[in-house]
Tab-separated table of C-alpha atoms in Angstrom:
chain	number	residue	atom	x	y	z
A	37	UNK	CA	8.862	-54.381	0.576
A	38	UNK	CA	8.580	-50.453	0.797
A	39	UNK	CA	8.979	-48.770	3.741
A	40	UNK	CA	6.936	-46.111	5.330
A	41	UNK	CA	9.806	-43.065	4.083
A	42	UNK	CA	9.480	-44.631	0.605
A	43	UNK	CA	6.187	-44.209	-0.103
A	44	UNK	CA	6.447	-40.153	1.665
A	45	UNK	CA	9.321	-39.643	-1.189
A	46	UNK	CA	7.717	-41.367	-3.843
A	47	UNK	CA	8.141	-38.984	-7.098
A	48	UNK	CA	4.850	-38.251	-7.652
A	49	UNK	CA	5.554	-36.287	-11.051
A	50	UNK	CA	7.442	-39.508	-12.742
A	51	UNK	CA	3.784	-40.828	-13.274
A	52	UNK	CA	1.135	-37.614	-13.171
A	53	UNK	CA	1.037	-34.275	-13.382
A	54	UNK	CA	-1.539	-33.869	-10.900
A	55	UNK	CA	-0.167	-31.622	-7.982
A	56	UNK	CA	-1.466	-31.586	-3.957
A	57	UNK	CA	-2.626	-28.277	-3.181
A	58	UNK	CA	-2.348	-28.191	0.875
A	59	UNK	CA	-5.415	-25.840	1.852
A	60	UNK	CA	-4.519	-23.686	5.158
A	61	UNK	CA	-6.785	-22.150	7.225
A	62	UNK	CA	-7.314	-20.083	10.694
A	63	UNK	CA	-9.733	-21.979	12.866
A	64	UNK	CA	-12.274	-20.595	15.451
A	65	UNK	CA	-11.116	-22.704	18.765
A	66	UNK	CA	-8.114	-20.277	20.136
A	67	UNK	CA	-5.479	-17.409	18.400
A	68	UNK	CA	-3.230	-19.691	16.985
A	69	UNK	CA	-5.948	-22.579	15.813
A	70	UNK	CA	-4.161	-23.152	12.446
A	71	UNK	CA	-5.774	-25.865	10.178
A	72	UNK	CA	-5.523	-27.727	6.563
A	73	UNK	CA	-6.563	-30.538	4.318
A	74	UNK	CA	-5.042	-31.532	1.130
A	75	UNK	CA	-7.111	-31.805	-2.351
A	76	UNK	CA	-5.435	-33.248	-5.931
A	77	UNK	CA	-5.298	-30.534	-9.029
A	78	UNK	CA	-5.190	-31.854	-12.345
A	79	UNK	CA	-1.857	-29.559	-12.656
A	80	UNK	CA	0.364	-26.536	-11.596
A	81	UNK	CA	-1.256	-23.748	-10.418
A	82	UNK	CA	0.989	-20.450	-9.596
A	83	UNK	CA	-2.067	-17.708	-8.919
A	84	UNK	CA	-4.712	-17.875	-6.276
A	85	UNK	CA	-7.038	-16.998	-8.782
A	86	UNK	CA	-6.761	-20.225	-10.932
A	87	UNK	CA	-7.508	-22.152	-7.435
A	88	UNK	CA	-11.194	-23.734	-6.826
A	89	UNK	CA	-12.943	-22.321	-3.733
A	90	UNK	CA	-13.020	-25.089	-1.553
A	91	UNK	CA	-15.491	-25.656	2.181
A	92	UNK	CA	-14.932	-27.334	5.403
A	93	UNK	CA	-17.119	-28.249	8.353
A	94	UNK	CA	-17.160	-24.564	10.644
A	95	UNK	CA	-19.070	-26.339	13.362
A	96	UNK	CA	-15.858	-28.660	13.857
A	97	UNK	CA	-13.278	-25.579	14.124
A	98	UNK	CA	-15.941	-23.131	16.341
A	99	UNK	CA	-16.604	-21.223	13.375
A	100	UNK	CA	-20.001	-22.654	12.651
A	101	UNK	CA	-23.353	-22.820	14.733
A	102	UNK	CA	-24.093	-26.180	14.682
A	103	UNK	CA	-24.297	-28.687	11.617
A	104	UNK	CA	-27.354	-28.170	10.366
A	105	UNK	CA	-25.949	-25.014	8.755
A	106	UNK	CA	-21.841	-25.627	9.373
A	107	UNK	CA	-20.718	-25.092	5.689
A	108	UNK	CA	-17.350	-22.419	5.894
A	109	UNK	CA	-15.954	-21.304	2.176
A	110	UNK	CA	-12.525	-20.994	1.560
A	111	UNK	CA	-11.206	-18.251	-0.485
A	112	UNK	CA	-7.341	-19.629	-1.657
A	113	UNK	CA	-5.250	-16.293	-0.948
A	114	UNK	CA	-1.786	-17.046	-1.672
A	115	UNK	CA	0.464	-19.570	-2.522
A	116	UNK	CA	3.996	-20.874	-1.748
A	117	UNK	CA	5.949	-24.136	-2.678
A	118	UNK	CA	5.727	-27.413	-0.425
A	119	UNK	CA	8.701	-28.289	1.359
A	120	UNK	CA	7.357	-31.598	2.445
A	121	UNK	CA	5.662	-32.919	-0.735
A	122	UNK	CA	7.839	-30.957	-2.647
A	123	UNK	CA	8.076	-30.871	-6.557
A	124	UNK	CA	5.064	-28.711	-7.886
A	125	UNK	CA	2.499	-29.161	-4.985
A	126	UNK	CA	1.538	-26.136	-2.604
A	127	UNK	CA	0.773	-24.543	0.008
A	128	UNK	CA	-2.450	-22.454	-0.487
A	129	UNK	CA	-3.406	-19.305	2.530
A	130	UNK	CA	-6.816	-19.273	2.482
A	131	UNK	CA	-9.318	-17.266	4.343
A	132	UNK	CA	-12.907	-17.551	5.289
A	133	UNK	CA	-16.505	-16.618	4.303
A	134	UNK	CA	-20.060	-17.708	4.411
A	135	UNK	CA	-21.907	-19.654	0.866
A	136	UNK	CA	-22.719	-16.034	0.930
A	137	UNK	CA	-19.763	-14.791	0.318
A	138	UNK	CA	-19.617	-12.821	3.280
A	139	UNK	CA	-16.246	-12.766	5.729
A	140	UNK	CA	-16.914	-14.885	8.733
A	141	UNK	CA	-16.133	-12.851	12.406
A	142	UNK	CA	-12.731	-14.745	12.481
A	143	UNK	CA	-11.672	-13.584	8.756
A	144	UNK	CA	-9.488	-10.837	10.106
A	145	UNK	CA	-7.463	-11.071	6.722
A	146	UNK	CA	-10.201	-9.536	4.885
A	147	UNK	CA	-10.189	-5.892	6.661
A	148	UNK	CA	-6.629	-6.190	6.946
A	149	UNK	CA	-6.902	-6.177	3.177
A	150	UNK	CA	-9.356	-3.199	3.137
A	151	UNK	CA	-6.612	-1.199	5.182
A	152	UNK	CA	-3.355	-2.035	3.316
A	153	UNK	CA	-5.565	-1.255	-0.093
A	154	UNK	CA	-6.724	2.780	0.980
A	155	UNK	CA	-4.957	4.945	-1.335
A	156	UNK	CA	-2.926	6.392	1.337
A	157	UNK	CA	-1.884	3.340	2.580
A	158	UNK	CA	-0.561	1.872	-0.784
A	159	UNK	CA	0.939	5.141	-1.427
A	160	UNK	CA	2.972	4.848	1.744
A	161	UNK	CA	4.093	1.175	0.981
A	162	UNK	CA	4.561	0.459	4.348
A	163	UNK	CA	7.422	-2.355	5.015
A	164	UNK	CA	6.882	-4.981	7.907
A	165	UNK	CA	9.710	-7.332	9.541
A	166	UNK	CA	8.335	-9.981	12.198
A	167	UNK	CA	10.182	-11.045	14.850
A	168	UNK	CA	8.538	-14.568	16.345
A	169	UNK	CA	9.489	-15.475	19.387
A	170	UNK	CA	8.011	-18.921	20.333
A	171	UNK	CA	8.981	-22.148	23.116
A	172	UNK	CA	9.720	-25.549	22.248
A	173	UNK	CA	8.220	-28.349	24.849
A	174	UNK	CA	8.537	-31.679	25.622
A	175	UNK	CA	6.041	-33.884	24.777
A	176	UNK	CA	3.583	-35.014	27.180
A	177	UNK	CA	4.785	-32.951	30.031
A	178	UNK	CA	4.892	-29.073	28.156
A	179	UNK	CA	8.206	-28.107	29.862
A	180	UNK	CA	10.471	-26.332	27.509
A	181	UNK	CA	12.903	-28.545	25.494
A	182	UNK	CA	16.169	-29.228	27.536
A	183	UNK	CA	14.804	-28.187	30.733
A	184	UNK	CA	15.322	-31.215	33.445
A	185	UNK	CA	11.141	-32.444	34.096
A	186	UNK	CA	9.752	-30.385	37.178
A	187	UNK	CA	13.080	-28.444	37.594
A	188	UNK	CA	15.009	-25.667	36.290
A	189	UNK	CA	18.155	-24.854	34.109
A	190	UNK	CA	20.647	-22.375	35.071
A	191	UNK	CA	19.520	-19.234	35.276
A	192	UNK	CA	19.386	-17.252	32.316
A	193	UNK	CA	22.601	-15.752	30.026
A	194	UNK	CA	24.281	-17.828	28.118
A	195	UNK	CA	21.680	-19.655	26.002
A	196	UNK	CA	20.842	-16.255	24.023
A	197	UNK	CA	22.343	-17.102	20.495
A	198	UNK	CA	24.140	-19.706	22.301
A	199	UNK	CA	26.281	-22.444	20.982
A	200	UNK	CA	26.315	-25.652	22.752
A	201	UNK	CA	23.919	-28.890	23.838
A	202	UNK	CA	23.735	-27.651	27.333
A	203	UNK	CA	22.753	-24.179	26.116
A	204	UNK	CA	21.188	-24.466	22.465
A	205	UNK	CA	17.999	-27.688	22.668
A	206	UNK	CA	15.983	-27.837	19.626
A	207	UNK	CA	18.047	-26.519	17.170
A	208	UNK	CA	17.605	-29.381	14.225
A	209	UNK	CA	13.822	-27.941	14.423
A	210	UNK	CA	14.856	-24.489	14.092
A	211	UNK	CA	17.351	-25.460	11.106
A	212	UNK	CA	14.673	-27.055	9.292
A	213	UNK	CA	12.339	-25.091	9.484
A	214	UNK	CA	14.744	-21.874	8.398
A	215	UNK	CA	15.503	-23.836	5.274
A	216	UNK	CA	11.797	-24.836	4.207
A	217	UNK	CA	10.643	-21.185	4.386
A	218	UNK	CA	13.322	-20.635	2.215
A	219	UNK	CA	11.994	-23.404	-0.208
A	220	UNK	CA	8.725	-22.256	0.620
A	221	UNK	CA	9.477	-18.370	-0.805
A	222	UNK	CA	8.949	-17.325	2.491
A	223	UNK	CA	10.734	-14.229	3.048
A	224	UNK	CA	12.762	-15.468	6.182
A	225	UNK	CA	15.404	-13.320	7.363
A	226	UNK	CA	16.857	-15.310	9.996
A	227	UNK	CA	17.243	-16.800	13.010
A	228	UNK	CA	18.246	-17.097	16.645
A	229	UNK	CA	18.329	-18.701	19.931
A	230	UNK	CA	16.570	-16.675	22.645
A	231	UNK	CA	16.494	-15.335	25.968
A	232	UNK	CA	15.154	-18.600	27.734
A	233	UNK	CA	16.393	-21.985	27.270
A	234	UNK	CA	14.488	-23.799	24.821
A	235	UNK	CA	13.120	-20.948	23.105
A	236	UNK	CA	13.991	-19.330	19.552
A	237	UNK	CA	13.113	-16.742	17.136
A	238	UNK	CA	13.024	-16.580	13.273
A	239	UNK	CA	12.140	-12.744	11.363
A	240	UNK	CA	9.817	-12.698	8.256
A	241	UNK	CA	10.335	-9.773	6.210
A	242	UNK	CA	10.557	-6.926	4.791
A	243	UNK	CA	7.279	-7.687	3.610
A	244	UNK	CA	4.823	-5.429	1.939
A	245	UNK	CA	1.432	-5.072	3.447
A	246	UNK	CA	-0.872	-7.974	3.404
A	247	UNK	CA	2.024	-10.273	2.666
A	248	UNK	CA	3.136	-9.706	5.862
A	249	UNK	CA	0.447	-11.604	8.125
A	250	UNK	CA	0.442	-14.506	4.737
A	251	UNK	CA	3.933	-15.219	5.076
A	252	UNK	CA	3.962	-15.362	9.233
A	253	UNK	CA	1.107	-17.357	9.009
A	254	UNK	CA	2.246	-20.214	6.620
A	255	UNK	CA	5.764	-20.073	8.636
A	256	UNK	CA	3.764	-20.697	11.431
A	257	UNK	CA	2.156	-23.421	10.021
A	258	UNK	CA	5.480	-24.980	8.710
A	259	UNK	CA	6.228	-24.826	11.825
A	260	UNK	CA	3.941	-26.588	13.660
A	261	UNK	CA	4.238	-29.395	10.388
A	262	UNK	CA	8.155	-30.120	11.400
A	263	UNK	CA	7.663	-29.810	15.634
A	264	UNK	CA	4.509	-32.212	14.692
A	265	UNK	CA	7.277	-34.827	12.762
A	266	UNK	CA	10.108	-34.298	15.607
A	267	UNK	CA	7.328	-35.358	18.366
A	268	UNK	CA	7.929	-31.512	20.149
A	269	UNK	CA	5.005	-29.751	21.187
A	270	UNK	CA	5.510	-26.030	19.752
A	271	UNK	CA	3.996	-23.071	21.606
A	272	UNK	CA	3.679	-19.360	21.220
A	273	UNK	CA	2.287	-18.877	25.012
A	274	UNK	CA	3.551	-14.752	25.799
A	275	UNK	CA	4.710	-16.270	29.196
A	276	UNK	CA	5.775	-20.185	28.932
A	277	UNK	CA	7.292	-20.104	32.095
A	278	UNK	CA	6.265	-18.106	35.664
A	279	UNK	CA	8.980	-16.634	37.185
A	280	UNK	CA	12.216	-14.940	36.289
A	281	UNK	CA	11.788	-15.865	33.012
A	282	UNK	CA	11.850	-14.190	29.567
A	283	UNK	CA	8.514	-13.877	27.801
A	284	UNK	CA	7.769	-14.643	24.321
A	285	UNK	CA	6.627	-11.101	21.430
A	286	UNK	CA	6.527	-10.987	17.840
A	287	UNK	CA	8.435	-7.350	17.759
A	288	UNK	CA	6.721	-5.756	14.780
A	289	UNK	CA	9.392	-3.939	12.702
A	290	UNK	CA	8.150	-0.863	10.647
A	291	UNK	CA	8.447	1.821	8.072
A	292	UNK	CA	6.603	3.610	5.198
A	293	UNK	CA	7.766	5.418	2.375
A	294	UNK	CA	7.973	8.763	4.117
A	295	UNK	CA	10.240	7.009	6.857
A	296	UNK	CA	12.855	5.507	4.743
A	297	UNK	CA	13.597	8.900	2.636
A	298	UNK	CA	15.809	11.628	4.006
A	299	UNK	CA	14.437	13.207	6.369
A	300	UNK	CA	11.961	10.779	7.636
A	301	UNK	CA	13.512	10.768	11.474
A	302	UNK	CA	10.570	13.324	11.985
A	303	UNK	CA	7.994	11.445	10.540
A	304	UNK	CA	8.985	8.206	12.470
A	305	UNK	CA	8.712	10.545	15.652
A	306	UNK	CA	4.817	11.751	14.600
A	307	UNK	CA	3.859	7.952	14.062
A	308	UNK	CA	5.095	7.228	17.721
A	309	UNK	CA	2.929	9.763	18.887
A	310	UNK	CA	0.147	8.255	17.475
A	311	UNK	CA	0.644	4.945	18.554
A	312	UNK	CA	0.779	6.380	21.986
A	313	UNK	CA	-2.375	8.344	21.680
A	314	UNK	CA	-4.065	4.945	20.772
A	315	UNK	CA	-1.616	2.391	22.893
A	316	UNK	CA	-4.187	1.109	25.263
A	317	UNK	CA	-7.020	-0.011	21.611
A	318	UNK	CA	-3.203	-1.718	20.691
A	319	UNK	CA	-2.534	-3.601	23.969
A	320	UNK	CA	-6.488	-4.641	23.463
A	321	UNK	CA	-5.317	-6.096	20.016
A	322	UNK	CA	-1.896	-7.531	20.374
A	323	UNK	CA	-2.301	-10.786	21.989
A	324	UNK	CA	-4.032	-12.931	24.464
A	325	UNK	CA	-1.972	-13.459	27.861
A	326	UNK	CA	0.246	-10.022	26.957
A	327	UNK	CA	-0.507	-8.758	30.595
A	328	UNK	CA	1.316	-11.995	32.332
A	329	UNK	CA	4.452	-10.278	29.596
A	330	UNK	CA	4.164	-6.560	29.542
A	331	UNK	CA	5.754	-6.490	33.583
A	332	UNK	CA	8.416	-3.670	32.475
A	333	UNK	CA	10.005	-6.429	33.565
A	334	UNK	CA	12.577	-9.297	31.155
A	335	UNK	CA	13.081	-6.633	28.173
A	336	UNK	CA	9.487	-5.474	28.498
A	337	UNK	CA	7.466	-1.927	29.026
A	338	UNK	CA	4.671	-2.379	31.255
A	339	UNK	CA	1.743	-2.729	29.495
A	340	UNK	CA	-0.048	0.032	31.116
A	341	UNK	CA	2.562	3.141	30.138
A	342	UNK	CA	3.571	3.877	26.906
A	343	UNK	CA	7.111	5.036	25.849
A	344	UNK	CA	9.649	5.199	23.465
A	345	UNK	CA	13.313	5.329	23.266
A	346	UNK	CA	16.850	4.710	20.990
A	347	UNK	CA	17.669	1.664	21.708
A	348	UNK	CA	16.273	1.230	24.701
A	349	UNK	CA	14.425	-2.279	25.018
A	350	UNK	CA	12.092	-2.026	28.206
A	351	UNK	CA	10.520	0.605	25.861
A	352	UNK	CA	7.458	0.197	23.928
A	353	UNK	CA	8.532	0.852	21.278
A	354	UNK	CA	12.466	1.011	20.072
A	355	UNK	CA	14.098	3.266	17.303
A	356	UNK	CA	17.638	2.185	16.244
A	357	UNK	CA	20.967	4.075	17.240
A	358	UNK	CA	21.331	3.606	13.070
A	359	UNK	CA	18.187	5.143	12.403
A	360	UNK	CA	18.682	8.127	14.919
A	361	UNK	CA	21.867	8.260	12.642
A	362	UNK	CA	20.605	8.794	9.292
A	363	UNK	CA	18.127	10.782	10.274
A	364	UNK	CA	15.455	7.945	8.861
A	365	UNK	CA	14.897	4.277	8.469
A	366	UNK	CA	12.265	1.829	10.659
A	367	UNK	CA	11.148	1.467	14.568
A	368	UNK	CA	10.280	-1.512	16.223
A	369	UNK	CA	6.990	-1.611	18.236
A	370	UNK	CA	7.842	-4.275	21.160
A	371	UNK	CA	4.299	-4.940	22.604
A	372	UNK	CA	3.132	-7.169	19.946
A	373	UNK	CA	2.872	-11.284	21.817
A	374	UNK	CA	3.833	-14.191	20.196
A	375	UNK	CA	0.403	-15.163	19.629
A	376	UNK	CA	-0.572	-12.075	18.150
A	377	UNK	CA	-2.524	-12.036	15.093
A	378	UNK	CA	-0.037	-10.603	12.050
A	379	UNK	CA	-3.317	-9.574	9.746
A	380	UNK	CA	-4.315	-7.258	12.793
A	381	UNK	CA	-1.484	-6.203	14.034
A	382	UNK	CA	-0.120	-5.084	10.861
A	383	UNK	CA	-2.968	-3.003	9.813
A	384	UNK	CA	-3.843	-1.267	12.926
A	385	UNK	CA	-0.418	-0.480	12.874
A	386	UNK	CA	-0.260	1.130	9.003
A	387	UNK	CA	-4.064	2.215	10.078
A	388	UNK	CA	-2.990	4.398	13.236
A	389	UNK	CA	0.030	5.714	11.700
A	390	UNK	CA	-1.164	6.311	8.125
A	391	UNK	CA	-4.879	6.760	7.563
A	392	UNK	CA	-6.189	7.967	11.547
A	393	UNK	CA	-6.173	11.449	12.097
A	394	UNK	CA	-5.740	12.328	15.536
């Protein structure tokens, strides 16, 4: 008799060459509302463009009025290989519009897209590297992974990039899920334990663009898959825990053309400035929760001053002692939460520095 796991790996190609195209979505009901369903292709797809538009019920994800008119289109966006099906199935990005064709309020890929496609913009090829902080809980009770129920751990020290099972929980999820980006095509970077017991980060990038907030999006959504299979609740709350406890960002990593060629140590100093012209239409845009974060406080800036500084991390944003060396390079803009939308983020980011004129 088969078992459950034997039917999962069955080898799908040995008698079709229909593929599973896994449909992913942003839903309506909270920042990180990430949604898909699965439809069969008659056979391998490798460009968006060759993908059927597909719908889905918006009055189910708080996208939709009411059912009467609840019909949501979904525009396939980008796609990357399936680590869990595997073979030539995939996962497709999609985003949303009306039978209309017009971009529903939650599309925020679509003037993301509009930004990172103004001839300035492109001209700038501006680089993005995500760093995504998020918590691991226990099941049931959502108290990080490791953590004894109702009580506390030592305090925090040596569970940043530690090594150990009384200072490293969770790290089979964080293994797995580095090596199916990596089957994915997700540009993954790496990864590392954080701050707070029971929390971790992984980095997406350099990515170009819009293919920045695609690629954080479907490692999200990897994510969640494997914590959903190990039976761990996965959260990117900006402050899991009260108290004298790190916080959870995304640290937005960033350069443009101008930046990275000789020189560009003055040009990385003029985008500052404009971020701090605009920091408090940022703050408004980076995150839900940021304020119980953004203390000055736990490697933070407080959220209502703006600064900079070499490598300085209760800054708001952080240049590198390398690139204060070479005279050029990247900066790191710190406010971003971990539930922070990557489409928005990016682009008011390449938008403020690039395109707005002060």
């Amino acid at each position: 008799m088969s078992l459950l796991s034997d039917l999962i790996n069955l080898n799908v190609p040995d008698c079709t060459d229909k593929i599973i195209a896994a449909y992913i979505w942003i839903g309506g009901s909270s920042c990180m509302d990430l949604r898909s369903k699965a439809r069969t292709l008659p056979g391998p797809v490798h460009e968006p463009s060759k993908l059927p538009t597909w719908n889905y019920d918006g009055s189910s994800t708080n996208q939709a009025l009411g059912a009467e008119d609840s019909e949501v289109i979904l525009y396939p966006q980008a796609i990357y290989k399936d680590p869990f099906r595997r073979g030539n199935n995939i996962l497709v990005m999609c985003d949303s519009y009306t039978p209309k064709g017009e971009p529903i309020p939650s599309n925020t890929r679509c003037n993301a897209v509009k930004i990172f496609s103004h001839s300035d913009v492109v001209a700038e090829e501006p680089w993005f590297g995500i760093e995504q902080e998020y918590t691991l809980l226990q099941k049931g009770v959502n108290w990080p992974l490791g953590w004894p129920i109702g009580g506390y751990p030592r305090p925090q020290g040596p569970y940043y990039c530690g090594t150990g099972a009384d200072k490293a929980f969770g790290r089979d999820i964080v293994d797995a899920h580095y090596k199916a980006c990596l089957y994915a095509g997700i540009n993954i970077s790496g990864i590392n334990g954080e701050v707070m017991p029971g929390q971790w980060e992984f980095q997406v990038g350099p990515c170009v663009g819009i293919s920045a907030g695609d690629q954080v999006w479907v490692a999200r959504y990897i994510l969640e898959r494997i914590t959903e299979m190990a039976g761990v609740v996965l959260s990117f709350d900006p402050k899991p825990v009260h108290g004298d406890w790190n916080g959870a960002g995304a640290h937005m990593n960033y350069s443009t053309k101008s930046m990275r060629a000789d020189g560009g140590y003055e040009e990385i100093k003029k985008a500052i400035e404009k971020l701090g012209k605009r920091h408090k239409e940022h703050i408004v845009a980076y995150g839900e929760g940021n304020e119980r974060r953004l203390t000055g406080k736990h490697e933070t800036a407080n959220m209502s001053n703006f600064k900079w500084g070499v490598a300085d991390r209760g800054a708001s944003v952080r240049v590198g002692r390398e690139t204060e060396k070479a005279k050029k390079g990247y900066f790191e803009d710190r406010r971003p939460s971990s539930n922070m939308d990557p489409y928005i983020v990016s682009s008011m980011i390449a938008e403020t520095t690039i395109i707005w004129k002060p």
